[in-house]
Short mmCIF file of C-alpha atoms (C1' of nucleotides) in Angstrom, two decimals:
data_model
loop_
_atom_site.label_atom_id
_atom_site.label_comp_id
_atom_site.label_asym_id
_atom_site.label_seq_id
_atom_site.Cartn_x
_atom_site.Cartn_y
_atom_site.Cartn_z
CA UNK H 961 -28.34 14.69 15.84
CA UNK H 962 -29.23 17.15 13.15
CA UNK H 963 -26.64 17.75 10.50
CA UNK H 964 -26.38 21.41 11.50
CA UNK H 965 -25.36 20.44 15.03
CA UNK H 966 -22.24 18.79 13.78
CA UNK H 967 -19.58 21.32 12.85
CA UNK H 968 -18.48 20.62 9.32
CA UNK H 969 -14.86 19.70 8.88
CA UNK H 970 -12.39 22.57 8.49
CA UNK H 971 -8.69 21.93 8.04
CA UNK H 972 -5.79 24.19 7.21
CA UNK H 973 -2.16 24.47 6.25
CA UNK H 974 -0.09 27.33 7.58
CA UNK H 975 3.08 27.83 5.55
CA UNK H 976 5.55 30.61 6.26
CA UNK H 977 6.78 32.63 3.30
CA UNK H 978 10.42 32.46 4.30
CA UNK H 979 11.95 30.72 1.28
CA UNK H 980 11.09 28.50 -1.64
CA UNK H 981 7.92 26.44 -1.68
CA UNK H 982 8.65 23.57 0.65
CA UNK H 983 8.13 19.84 -0.03
CA UNK H 984 6.76 19.50 3.48
CA UNK H 985 4.13 22.12 2.75
CA UNK H 986 3.03 20.10 -0.27
CA UNK H 987 2.87 16.91 1.75
CA UNK H 988 0.88 18.59 4.48
CA UNK H 989 -1.45 20.22 1.97
CA UNK H 990 -2.03 16.83 0.37
CA UNK H 991 -3.17 15.10 3.56
CA UNK H 992 -5.30 18.06 4.57
CA UNK H 993 -6.98 18.20 1.17
CA UNK H 994 -7.65 14.48 1.14
CA UNK H 995 -9.23 14.71 4.57
CA UNK H 996 -11.27 17.78 3.65
CA UNK H 997 -12.62 16.19 0.47
CA UNK H 998 -13.38 12.92 2.22
CA UNK H 999 -15.52 14.76 4.75
CA UNK H 1000 -16.95 17.36 2.47
CA UNK H 1001 -15.12 20.00 4.47
CA UNK H 1002 -13.20 23.19 3.80
CA UNK H 1003 -9.47 23.44 3.18
CA UNK H 1004 -8.00 26.70 4.43
CA UNK H 1005 -4.67 28.26 3.48
CA UNK H 1006 -3.34 30.54 6.18
CA UNK H 1007 -0.08 32.40 5.83
CA UNK H 1008 2.00 32.41 9.00
CA UNK H 1009 4.06 35.52 8.32
CA UNK H 1010 4.94 36.71 11.80
CA UNK H 1011 8.70 36.43 11.40
CA UNK H 1012 9.41 39.97 10.27
CA UNK H 1013 13.08 39.19 9.68
CA UNK H 1014 12.72 36.26 7.31
CA UNK H 1015 9.34 36.83 5.75
CA UNK H 1016 9.21 38.01 2.09
CA UNK H 1017 5.98 38.70 0.20
CA UNK H 1018 7.28 37.18 -3.05
CA UNK H 1019 7.72 33.83 -1.32
CA UNK H 1020 3.98 33.74 -0.73
CA UNK H 1021 3.48 33.73 -4.49
CA UNK H 1022 6.00 30.92 -4.84
CA UNK H 1023 3.99 28.84 -2.37
CA UNK H 1024 0.81 29.48 -4.35
CA UNK H 1025 2.57 28.51 -7.54
CA UNK H 1026 3.86 25.25 -6.13
CA UNK H 1027 0.52 24.26 -4.67
CA UNK H 1028 -1.38 25.19 -7.82
CA UNK H 1029 1.04 23.15 -9.89
CA UNK H 1030 0.23 20.10 -7.79
CA UNK H 1031 -3.47 20.83 -8.05
CA UNK H 1032 -3.73 21.16 -4.26
CA UNK H 1033 -6.08 24.10 -4.32
CA UNK H 1034 -7.61 25.70 -1.25
CA UNK H 1035 -11.13 26.88 -0.53
CA UNK H 1036 -10.21 29.86 1.64
CA UNK H 1037 -7.02 31.88 1.78
CA UNK H 1038 -5.46 35.36 1.54
CA UNK H 1039 -6.02 35.44 -2.21
CA UNK H 1040 -9.61 34.19 -2.16
CA UNK H 1041 -11.00 35.39 1.14
CA UNK H 1042 -13.53 33.38 3.12
CA UNK H 1043 -15.78 33.46 6.18
CA UNK H 1044 -12.90 33.73 8.68
CA UNK H 1045 -10.77 36.30 6.84
CA UNK H 1046 -8.20 37.72 6.97
CA UNK H 1047 -5.94 34.72 6.33
CA UNK H 1048 -2.58 36.38 6.72
CA UNK H 1049 -1.34 36.54 10.29
CA UNK H 1050 0.23 39.93 9.66
CA UNK H 1051 -3.31 41.19 9.04
CA UNK H 1052 -4.65 39.65 12.24
CA UNK H 1053 -2.42 41.51 14.67
CA UNK H 1054 -5.38 43.19 16.35
CA UNK H 1055 -6.90 39.79 17.10
CA UNK H 1056 -3.73 38.61 18.83
CA UNK H 1057 -3.45 41.87 20.77
CA UNK H 1058 -7.03 41.67 22.02
CA UNK H 1059 -6.60 38.11 23.14
CA UNK H 1060 -3.29 38.88 24.81
CA UNK H 1061 -4.83 41.80 26.67
CA UNK H 1062 -7.59 39.53 27.85
CA UNK H 1063 -5.13 36.93 29.09
CA UNK H 1064 -3.16 39.57 30.96
CA UNK H 1065 -6.33 41.06 32.49
CA UNK H 1066 -7.37 37.61 33.66
CA UNK H 1067 -3.96 36.87 35.13
CA UNK H 1068 -3.24 34.15 32.59
CA UNK H 1069 -0.35 35.99 31.02
CA UNK H 1070 2.04 38.69 32.11
CA UNK H 1071 4.56 41.18 30.79
CA UNK H 1072 8.19 40.14 30.90
CA UNK H 1073 10.90 42.81 30.93
CA UNK H 1074 13.87 40.46 30.95
CA UNK H 1075 16.51 41.19 28.35
CA UNK H 1076 17.84 38.59 25.96
CA UNK H 1077 21.11 38.65 27.87
CA UNK H 1078 19.43 37.99 31.20
CA UNK H 1079 17.45 35.13 29.73
CA UNK H 1080 20.56 33.71 28.19
CA UNK H 1081 22.30 33.84 31.57
CA UNK H 1082 19.39 31.99 33.18
CA UNK H 1083 19.61 29.31 30.56
CA UNK H 1084 23.37 28.93 30.85
CA UNK H 1085 23.18 28.64 34.60
CA UNK H 1086 20.55 25.94 34.39
CA UNK H 1087 22.77 24.11 31.97
CA UNK H 1088 25.78 24.45 34.27
CA UNK H 1089 23.76 23.05 37.15
CA UNK H 1090 22.50 20.28 34.87
CA UNK H 1091 18.88 21.00 35.52
CA UNK H 1092 16.23 21.41 32.83
CA UNK H 1093 15.67 25.04 31.93
CA UNK H 1094 12.40 26.75 32.69
CA UNK H 1095 11.85 30.49 32.79
CA UNK H 1096 12.30 31.70 36.38
CA UNK H 1097 9.09 33.74 36.44
CA UNK H 1098 11.08 36.69 37.70
CA UNK H 1099 8.79 39.15 35.95
CA UNK H 1100 5.73 37.55 37.44
CA UNK H 1101 7.09 37.48 40.98
CA UNK H 1102 9.44 40.44 41.12
CA UNK H 1103 9.52 42.51 37.94
CA UNK H 1104 12.40 44.96 37.40
CA UNK H 1105 11.48 48.66 37.53
CA UNK H 1106 11.85 51.35 34.93
CA UNK H 1107 11.97 49.26 31.77
CA UNK H 1108 9.70 49.81 28.81
CA UNK H 1109 10.45 47.04 26.33
CA UNK H 1110 8.62 43.85 27.13
CA UNK H 1111 7.33 40.56 25.83
CA UNK H 1112 4.19 38.80 27.00
CA UNK H 1113 4.53 35.40 28.61
CA UNK H 1114 1.84 32.80 29.00
CA UNK H 1115 1.46 31.63 32.59
CA UNK H 1116 1.54 27.86 32.32
CA UNK H 1117 -1.14 26.57 34.70
CA UNK H 1118 0.34 23.12 35.33
CA UNK H 1119 -1.26 19.72 35.13
CA UNK H 1120 -1.41 17.20 32.32
CA UNK H 1121 -2.42 18.26 28.85
CA UNK H 1122 -4.19 15.45 27.01
CA UNK H 1123 -5.36 15.26 23.44
CA UNK H 1124 -6.17 12.78 20.72
CA UNK H 1125 -3.76 12.24 17.90
CA UNK H 1126 -5.51 10.43 15.05
CA UNK H 1127 -2.31 8.54 14.32
CA UNK H 1128 -0.87 7.80 17.75
CA UNK H 1129 -3.96 7.75 19.92
CA UNK H 1130 -4.23 9.45 23.30
CA UNK H 1131 -1.32 11.74 24.07
CA UNK H 1132 -0.44 13.24 27.43
CA UNK H 1133 2.14 15.88 28.35
CA UNK H 1134 3.08 17.13 31.80
CA UNK H 1135 2.91 20.92 31.61
CA UNK H 1136 4.95 21.24 34.80
CA UNK H 1137 7.92 20.65 32.52
CA UNK H 1138 7.01 23.60 30.32
CA UNK H 1139 8.18 27.07 31.30
CA UNK H 1140 6.13 30.21 30.81
CA UNK H 1141 6.61 30.80 27.12
CA UNK H 1142 6.55 34.03 25.17
CA UNK H 1143 3.36 34.66 23.23
CA UNK H 1144 4.01 38.24 22.12
CA UNK H 1145 7.46 39.33 21.02
CA UNK H 1146 8.93 42.72 21.89
CA UNK H 1147 8.20 43.82 18.35
CA UNK H 1148 4.51 43.24 19.22
CA UNK H 1149 4.22 40.30 16.81
CA UNK H 1150 2.80 37.04 18.18
CA UNK H 1151 4.90 33.89 18.37
CA UNK H 1152 3.96 30.74 16.51
CA UNK H 1153 2.70 28.79 19.52
CA UNK H 1154 0.34 31.65 20.31
CA UNK H 1155 -0.88 32.90 16.93
CA UNK H 1156 -1.43 29.42 15.58
CA UNK H 1157 -3.89 28.23 18.25
CA UNK H 1158 -5.69 31.59 18.30
CA UNK H 1159 -6.22 31.25 14.57
CA UNK H 1160 -7.15 27.60 14.71
CA UNK H 1161 -9.81 28.48 17.28
CA UNK H 1162 -11.12 31.64 15.66
CA UNK H 1163 -11.12 30.03 12.22
CA UNK H 1164 -13.11 27.10 13.59
CA UNK H 1165 -10.52 24.55 12.53
CA UNK H 1166 -11.82 21.09 13.46
CA UNK H 1167 -8.80 18.92 12.65
CA UNK H 1168 -5.17 19.94 12.73
CA UNK H 1169 -3.10 17.83 10.33
CA UNK H 1170 0.57 18.75 10.20
CA UNK H 1171 4.13 17.46 10.41
CA UNK H 1172 5.44 15.50 13.38
CA UNK H 1173 7.79 18.32 14.32
CA UNK H 1174 4.70 19.96 15.82
CA UNK H 1175 3.74 17.11 18.12
CA UNK H 1176 5.57 18.65 21.07
CA UNK H 1177 4.12 22.06 20.28
CA UNK H 1178 0.58 20.81 20.66
CA UNK H 1179 0.37 21.06 24.48
CA UNK H 1180 1.53 24.70 24.29
CA UNK H 1181 -1.18 25.50 21.79
CA UNK H 1182 -3.85 23.63 23.65
CA UNK H 1183 -3.10 25.53 26.86
CA UNK H 1184 -3.59 28.79 24.98
CA UNK H 1185 -6.91 27.68 23.54
CA UNK H 1186 -8.07 26.46 26.94
CA UNK H 1187 -7.04 29.68 28.68
CA UNK H 1188 -8.98 31.68 26.12
CA UNK H 1189 -12.05 29.55 26.73
CA UNK H 1190 -12.31 28.39 23.12
CA UNK H 1191 -13.34 24.93 22.00
CA UNK H 1192 -10.36 22.80 21.02
CA UNK H 1193 -10.10 21.25 17.57
CA UNK H 1194 -11.63 17.78 17.67
CA UNK H 1195 -8.38 16.03 16.89
CA UNK H 1196 -4.81 16.38 15.73
CA UNK H 1197 -2.77 14.27 13.37
CA UNK H 1198 1.00 14.47 13.19
CA UNK H 1199 2.34 13.09 9.95
CA UNK H 1200 5.75 11.41 9.77
CA UNK H 1201 8.63 13.57 8.63
CA UNK H 1202 10.27 13.26 5.24
CA UNK H 1203 13.92 12.56 5.93
CA UNK H 1204 16.99 12.91 3.73
CA UNK H 1205 18.63 9.91 2.14
CA UNK H 1206 20.90 9.34 5.12
CA UNK H 1207 18.05 9.56 7.61
CA UNK H 1208 18.89 13.05 8.78
CA UNK H 1209 16.58 16.01 8.69
CA UNK H 1210 16.56 17.77 5.35
CA UNK H 1211 18.16 21.18 5.20
CA UNK H 1212 17.67 23.85 2.58
CA UNK H 1213 21.40 24.08 1.94
CA UNK H 1214 22.16 20.42 1.44
CA UNK H 1215 18.90 19.10 0.06
CA UNK H 1216 17.53 20.73 -3.08
CA UNK H 1217 14.74 18.13 -3.07
CA UNK H 1218 13.02 20.28 -0.46
CA UNK H 1219 12.27 22.78 -3.20
CA UNK H 1220 8.86 21.97 -4.60
CA UNK H 1221 9.30 23.81 -7.87
CA UNK H 1222 12.43 21.78 -8.61
CA UNK H 1223 10.22 18.81 -9.44
CA UNK H 1224 8.37 20.77 -12.06
CA UNK H 1225 11.67 21.93 -13.57
CA UNK H 1226 12.94 18.36 -13.78
CA UNK H 1227 9.82 17.06 -15.41
CA UNK H 1228 8.00 15.20 -12.69
CA UNK H 1229 4.28 15.00 -13.22
CA UNK H 1230 2.30 16.59 -10.40
CA UNK H 1231 0.08 13.49 -10.08
CA UNK H 1232 3.17 11.32 -9.76
CA UNK H 1233 4.74 13.48 -7.06
CA UNK H 1234 1.50 13.40 -5.11
CA UNK H 1235 1.36 9.64 -5.46
CA UNK H 1236 4.92 9.30 -4.21
CA UNK H 1237 4.37 11.71 -1.32
CA UNK H 1238 1.31 9.88 -0.05
CA UNK H 1239 3.19 6.57 -0.08
CA UNK H 1240 5.92 8.15 2.02
CA UNK H 1241 4.14 7.69 5.30
CA UNK H 1242 1.00 5.82 4.43
CA UNK H 1243 -0.01 2.60 2.70
CA UNK H 1244 -3.39 1.14 1.85
CA UNK H 1245 -2.71 -2.32 3.30
CA UNK H 1246 -2.98 -3.80 -0.18
CA UNK H 1247 -0.33 -4.11 -2.85
CA UNK H 1248 -1.73 -1.18 -4.80
CA UNK H 1249 0.80 1.60 -5.25
CA UNK H 1250 -0.62 3.82 -7.96
CA UNK H 1251 -3.58 5.96 -6.96
CA UNK H 1252 -5.57 8.80 -8.42
CA UNK H 1253 -6.43 11.63 -6.08
CA UNK H 1254 -10.08 10.57 -6.04
CA UNK H 1255 -9.08 7.06 -5.04
CA UNK H 1256 -7.00 8.46 -2.20
CA UNK H 1257 -9.98 10.41 -0.94
CA UNK H 1258 -11.89 7.15 -0.78
CA UNK H 1259 -9.30 4.89 0.83
CA UNK H 1260 -6.98 7.10 2.88
CA UNK H 1261 -7.18 6.71 6.63
CA UNK H 1262 -5.02 7.92 9.50
CA UNK H 1263 -4.88 4.53 11.19
CA UNK H 1264 -2.64 3.31 8.39
CA UNK H 1265 -0.23 6.23 8.64
CA UNK H 1266 3.35 5.41 9.63
CA UNK H 1267 4.61 6.60 13.02
CA UNK H 1268 8.24 7.13 12.08
CA UNK H 1269 9.92 9.34 9.51
CA UNK H 1270 10.56 8.06 5.99
CA UNK H 1271 13.60 8.64 3.83
CA UNK H 1272 13.21 10.34 0.50
CA UNK H 1273 14.12 7.99 -2.36
CA UNK H 1274 14.69 9.34 -5.87
CA UNK H 1275 14.64 5.85 -7.40
CA UNK H 1276 11.12 5.13 -6.28
CA UNK H 1277 9.92 8.59 -7.31
CA UNK H 1278 11.46 8.07 -10.75
CA UNK H 1279 9.71 4.73 -11.11
CA UNK H 1280 6.34 6.16 -10.15
CA UNK H 1281 6.85 9.10 -12.48
CA UNK H 1282 7.72 6.67 -15.29
CA UNK H 1283 4.55 4.72 -14.59
CA UNK H 1284 2.53 7.90 -14.95
CA UNK H 1285 4.33 8.90 -18.13
CA UNK H 1286 3.69 5.49 -19.69
CA UNK H 1287 0.02 5.78 -18.79
CA UNK H 1288 -0.27 9.12 -20.58
CA UNK H 1289 -1.90 9.43 -24.01
CA UNK H 1290 0.49 10.48 -26.79
CA UNK H 1291 -1.15 13.88 -27.15
CA UNK H 1292 -0.99 14.50 -23.45
CA UNK H 1293 2.65 13.47 -23.27
CA UNK H 1294 3.51 15.74 -26.21
CA UNK H 1295 1.72 18.66 -24.58
CA UNK H 1296 3.63 18.20 -21.32
CA UNK H 1297 6.91 17.76 -23.17
CA UNK H 1298 6.64 21.09 -24.97
CA UNK H 1299 8.18 23.32 -22.28
CA UNK H 1300 11.20 21.03 -22.16
CA UNK H 1301 11.82 21.07 -25.90
CA UNK H 1302 11.65 24.71 -27.01
CA UNK H 1303 13.89 23.91 -30.00
CA UNK H 1304 11.26 21.64 -31.58
CA UNK H 1305 7.96 22.35 -33.24
CA UNK H 1306 4.77 20.73 -32.00
CA UNK H 1307 4.49 18.28 -34.87
CA UNK H 1308 7.94 16.86 -34.21
CA UNK H 1309 7.25 16.48 -30.52
CA UNK H 1310 4.02 14.68 -31.27
CA UNK H 1311 5.79 12.27 -33.59
CA UNK H 1312 8.51 11.67 -31.00
CA UNK H 1313 6.15 11.09 -28.09
CA UNK H 1314 5.31 7.39 -28.63
CA UNK H 1315 8.97 6.34 -28.86
CA UNK H 1316 9.87 8.50 -25.87
CA UNK H 1317 7.19 7.14 -23.61
CA UNK H 1318 8.94 3.98 -22.42
CA UNK H 1319 12.36 5.60 -22.41
CA UNK H 1320 12.04 8.49 -20.02
CA UNK H 1321 11.28 8.53 -16.33
CA UNK H 1322 10.94 12.29 -16.23
CA UNK H 1323 10.09 14.81 -18.93
CA UNK H 1324 13.52 16.42 -18.95
CA UNK H 1325 15.02 13.07 -20.01
CA UNK H 1326 13.58 13.73 -23.45
CA UNK H 1327 16.20 16.39 -24.05
CA UNK H 1328 19.09 13.93 -24.05
CA UNK H 1329 17.19 11.63 -26.39
CA UNK H 1330 16.25 14.28 -28.91
CA UNK H 1331 19.05 16.81 -28.87
CA UNK H 1332 20.43 15.33 -32.11
CA UNK H 1333 17.49 17.04 -33.78
CA UNK H 1334 18.94 20.47 -33.12
CA UNK H 1335 22.64 19.81 -32.62
CA UNK H 1336 25.03 18.41 -35.19
CA UNK H 1337 26.80 15.39 -33.68
CA UNK H 1338 30.45 14.57 -34.03
CA UNK H 1339 30.71 12.06 -36.89
CA UNK H 1340 31.95 8.65 -35.72
CA UNK H 1341 34.99 7.00 -37.23
CA UNK H 1342 33.75 3.92 -39.09
CA UNK H 1343 35.70 1.06 -40.56
CA UNK H 1344 35.41 0.41 -44.30
CA UNK H 1345 32.76 -2.31 -43.98
CA UNK H 1346 30.50 -0.24 -41.78
CA UNK H 1347 30.91 2.77 -44.04
CA UNK H 1348 29.91 0.54 -46.93
CA UNK H 1349 26.70 -0.47 -45.22
CA UNK H 1350 25.88 3.14 -44.48
CA UNK H 1351 26.44 3.86 -48.16
CA UNK H 1352 24.00 1.10 -49.07
CA UNK H 1353 21.50 2.46 -46.58
CA UNK H 1354 21.90 5.92 -48.02
CA UNK H 1355 21.08 4.61 -51.45
CA UNK H 1356 18.07 2.65 -50.23
CA UNK H 1357 16.76 5.59 -48.23
CA UNK H 1358 16.97 8.13 -51.07
CA UNK H 1359 13.73 6.99 -52.61
CA UNK H 1360 11.99 5.94 -49.41
CA UNK H 1361 8.94 7.68 -48.15
CA UNK H 1362 10.01 9.55 -44.99
CA UNK H 1363 8.07 7.74 -42.30
CA UNK H 1364 9.07 4.89 -39.96
CA UNK H 1365 7.43 1.94 -41.73
CA UNK H 1366 8.84 2.76 -45.15
CA UNK H 1367 12.24 3.54 -43.68
CA UNK H 1368 12.21 0.23 -41.86
CA UNK H 1369 11.38 -1.64 -45.03
CA UNK H 1370 14.16 0.06 -46.99
CA UNK H 1371 16.67 -0.62 -44.26
CA UNK H 1372 15.77 -4.28 -43.98
CA UNK H 1373 16.70 -4.75 -47.63
CA UNK H 1374 20.16 -3.43 -46.79
CA UNK H 1375 20.39 -5.75 -43.79
CA UNK H 1376 19.47 -8.76 -45.91
CA UNK H 1377 22.03 -7.85 -48.51
CA UNK H 1378 24.72 -7.56 -45.84
CA UNK H 1379 24.01 -11.05 -44.54
CA UNK H 1380 24.75 -9.76 -41.04
CA UNK H 1381 22.60 -8.96 -38.02
CA UNK H 1382 20.59 -5.74 -38.18
CA UNK H 1383 22.69 -4.07 -35.57
CA UNK H 1384 25.71 -4.12 -37.88
CA UNK H 1385 23.86 -1.76 -40.16
CA UNK H 1386 21.76 0.14 -37.65
CA UNK H 1387 24.46 1.06 -35.16
CA UNK H 1388 26.67 3.00 -37.57
CA UNK H 1389 23.58 4.80 -38.81
CA UNK H 1390 22.56 5.57 -35.26
CA UNK H 1391 25.98 6.97 -34.47
CA UNK H 1392 26.07 9.00 -37.64
CA UNK H 1393 22.72 10.54 -36.84
CA UNK H 1394 22.98 11.06 -33.11
CA UNK H 1395 26.63 10.67 -32.19
CA UNK H 1396 25.45 8.18 -29.57
CA UNK H 1397 25.12 4.42 -29.20
CA UNK H 1398 21.69 4.71 -27.69
CA UNK H 1399 18.53 6.01 -29.31
CA UNK H 1400 14.94 5.01 -29.94
CA UNK H 1401 14.46 2.48 -32.78
CA UNK H 1402 16.42 3.45 -35.86
CA UNK H 1403 13.41 4.02 -38.12
CA UNK H 1404 11.97 6.55 -35.65
CA UNK H 1405 15.35 8.12 -35.10
CA UNK H 1406 15.65 8.70 -38.84
CA UNK H 1407 12.07 9.79 -39.43
CA UNK H 1408 12.18 12.50 -36.78
CA UNK H 1409 15.03 14.23 -38.62
CA UNK H 1410 14.25 16.10 -41.84
CA UNK H 1411 15.15 13.78 -44.71
CA UNK H 1412 17.86 16.00 -46.18
CA UNK H 1413 19.57 16.45 -42.82
CA UNK H 1414 19.47 12.72 -42.14
CA UNK H 1415 20.88 11.83 -45.53
CA UNK H 1416 23.67 14.39 -45.33
CA UNK H 1417 24.75 13.04 -41.93
CA UNK H 1418 24.86 9.56 -43.44
CA UNK H 1419 26.73 10.76 -46.50
CA UNK H 1420 29.32 12.44 -44.33
CA UNK H 1421 30.33 9.23 -42.54
CA UNK H 1422 29.93 7.07 -45.63
CA UNK H 1423 32.57 9.09 -47.39
CA UNK H 1424 30.38 10.12 -50.29
CA UNK H 1425 29.39 13.60 -51.31
CA UNK H 1426 25.71 14.12 -50.83
"C1'" G P 1079 20.54 17.29 29.81
"C1'" G P 1080 14.77 17.11 30.14
"C1'" C P 1081 10.14 15.73 27.64
"C1'" C P 1082 7.98 13.25 23.40
"C1'" C P 1083 7.94 10.04 18.92
"C1'" C P 1084 10.13 6.02 16.38
"C1'" G P 1085 13.40 1.27 15.29
"C1'" U P 1086 11.20 -5.41 9.86
"C1'" C P 1087 15.64 -6.57 3.29
"C1'" G P 1088 20.02 -0.74 0.78
"C1'" U P 1089 15.03 2.25 0.59
"C1'" C P 1090 9.40 2.53 1.22
"C1'" U P 1091 6.65 -1.04 3.67
"C1'" A P 1092 2.99 -5.82 5.00
"C1'" G P 1093 2.72 -8.02 9.66
"C1'" U P 1094 -1.47 -6.64 16.14
"C1'" G P 1095 0.88 -14.39 19.73
"C1'" G P 1096 0.85 -20.00 15.93
"C1'" C P 1097 -1.12 -19.08 8.50
"C1'" C P 1098 6.39 -16.15 8.90
"C1'" U P 1099 11.28 -21.70 6.41
"C1'" A P 1100 9.03 -13.05 7.48
"C1'" G P 1101 5.12 -11.07 2.07
"C1'" G P 1102 5.11 -6.85 -1.63
"C1'" A P 1103 7.28 -2.54 -4.18
"C1'" C P 1104 11.70 0.38 -5.76
"C1'" G P 1105 16.67 -0.55 -6.65
"C1'" C P 1106 20.22 -4.60 -7.90
"C1'" A P 1107 21.65 -9.42 -10.76
"C1'" G P 1108 20.39 -13.08 -14.52
"C1'" C P 1109 17.30 -14.94 -18.45
"C1'" C P 1110 13.48 -14.09 -22.32
"C1'" C P 1111 11.86 -10.50 -26.00
"C1'" U P 1112 14.91 -7.43 -29.21
"C1'" C P 1113 18.62 -3.19 -34.30
"C1'" U P 1114 20.84 -0.14 -29.44
"C1'" C P 1115 18.41 1.72 -25.13
"C1'" A P 1116 14.06 1.30 -22.65
"C1'" A P 1117 9.34 -0.82 -21.61
"C1'" G P 1118 7.29 -5.76 -20.75
"C1'" G P 1119 7.61 -11.08 -18.95
"C1'" C P 1120 10.16 -14.66 -15.85
"C1'" U P 1121 13.87 -15.99 -12.15
"C1'" G P 1122 17.17 -14.68 -8.24
"C1'" A P 1123 20.24 -12.41 -4.40
"C1'" G P 1124 18.89 -9.42 -0.27
"C1'" A P 1125 16.04 -8.80 6.86
"C1'" U P 1126 19.31 -14.02 12.70
"C1'" C P 1127 12.53 -8.50 12.57
"C1'" G P 1128 18.29 -2.61 16.71
"C1'" C P 1129 20.50 -5.37 21.22
"C1'" G P 1130 19.76 -7.99 25.99
"C1'" G P 1131 16.53 -10.00 29.37
"C1'" G P 1132 11.74 -11.80 30.59
"C1'" U P 1133 6.11 -13.66 29.88
"C1'" U P 1134 4.24 -17.96 26.99
"C1'" C P 1135 3.75 -24.67 24.82
"C1'" G P 1136 4.88 -20.80 21.07
"C1'" A P 1137 7.01 -13.64 20.01
"C1'" A P 1138 8.70 -9.53 14.60
"C1'" U P 1139 4.11 -9.29 17.38
"C1'" C P 1140 3.22 -8.61 24.98
"C1'" C P 1141 6.54 -6.53 29.36
"C1'" C P 1142 11.33 -4.38 31.21
"C1'" G P 1143 16.24 -2.47 30.38
"C1'" C P 1144 19.81 -0.72 27.00
"C1'" C P 1145 21.41 1.24 22.36
"C1'" G P 1146 20.37 4.02 17.96
"C1'" G P 1147 17.63 7.81 15.04
"C1'" G P 1148 14.29 11.98 14.99
"C1'" G P 1149 11.31 16.13 17.10
"C1'" C P 1150 10.49 19.95 20.85
"C1'" U P 1151 13.07 22.45 24.69
"C1'" A P 1152 14.15 30.40 20.59
"C1'" C P 1153 11.42 37.25 21.32
"C1'" C P 1154 11.84 30.57 14.00
"C1'" A P 1155 7.68 28.54 12.29
#
RNA sequence: GGCCCCGUCGUCUAGUGGCCUAGGACGCAGCCCUCUCAAGGCUGAGAUCGCGGGUUCGAAUCCCGCCGGGGCUACCA
């Protein structure tokens, strides 16, 4: 077969701009991008903005921002155009209308004049009689007269709907259990299960990779594609859901971890988040856990994707993020730290970076370690002996060159003189400088502070005037 | 309720009939290193493989039932 006979791979994500950039969108984008790159295909970003009530244009920008931050960039989308433009569903209304008209003309769909109240009554009655609800088809069989507001319903043809899921294999659904569903709302906008397959078909999407919550939607969408006479995507893949800590579904209210941009704010590295996300639902079958994106493109496969949902675990994310931070060059770390330390100049951040590297699991942790550089700590109460050692240190430090090695040397002379362990001298100094019992090594802790500031903090607790 | 998906250490998972006295990672505990904290190294605790029946010489792995969790069942996507 000639190369041109084989349709090149086209995948897509279809986020809805109804709130903050969603973690699930990132996860979905990741798998789609990996698949696209592995097959030299195109990655399409389509905006599913057919919910007039909840949709806000500014949220679209937030989605772009989140995806760009992660480096999950798309080849075609509303902002870049492409061969199957437009990529915003609100700009494709004519396409949905044409297709709906065709379905109605061919008897594959029909207008429904039922009111919300009537539908609700149907549903309640079914529930009371303990039988599964399916639309009664009243408007197909015996439509009410004299009404003008209508929706369009798809006439479910019946029979089994079969398709291939790249993760679960052959799937089969009995469409006799599915009622005629609405494809065009009374506000003339299409519903998700109608617009999505029309777009997938007209955008020549070859593989649909999305969250497991869409598995049961697939037969609906396939019936639409079939009725329209379009070729179906070659295959689907439904990725396991990301669950909350307690195994429940995440909700925007209770689970801030759904907000993609939160990870940037807290100082997670985009590469690390991606690495964590891919491990939440897939594993390589080896003990390797840290992967670059290019490695993922080479080794990822759907047959090793998990079938069940996975719980989100901050501890593991923090560990992975720490691994990435430790692997960073000092310059790189310093550069990434900058937005988190606006109080410090670049030179100070660069000097702090090496000592910070093994002590933070996310960039924002640096703040707690360095805030003594811009805030004056509460002086500790020291006993006479400790104050004496600080006094000795003060004297030794006065003439020392202000860099870690020289400071260390000067301090060790004080330690030797004291005849005690180093901590007996270092801890009071540490507390005088930072107000805390924890800090990077004492020589670094001192060197990061301007010499005069450091000495005056020591003098203050040593009971001598500086 | 109906349909669908899933069920191995606390969590993410390896495992596709004998190599499993169930392996790894995170987390946790201890030790080493060490000026504190980390990082790093070593050691350890932690899973009767959801439960009950089968099939088989042999089952985490195959079959059935049950229970549990999740998804869909909207003029949300």
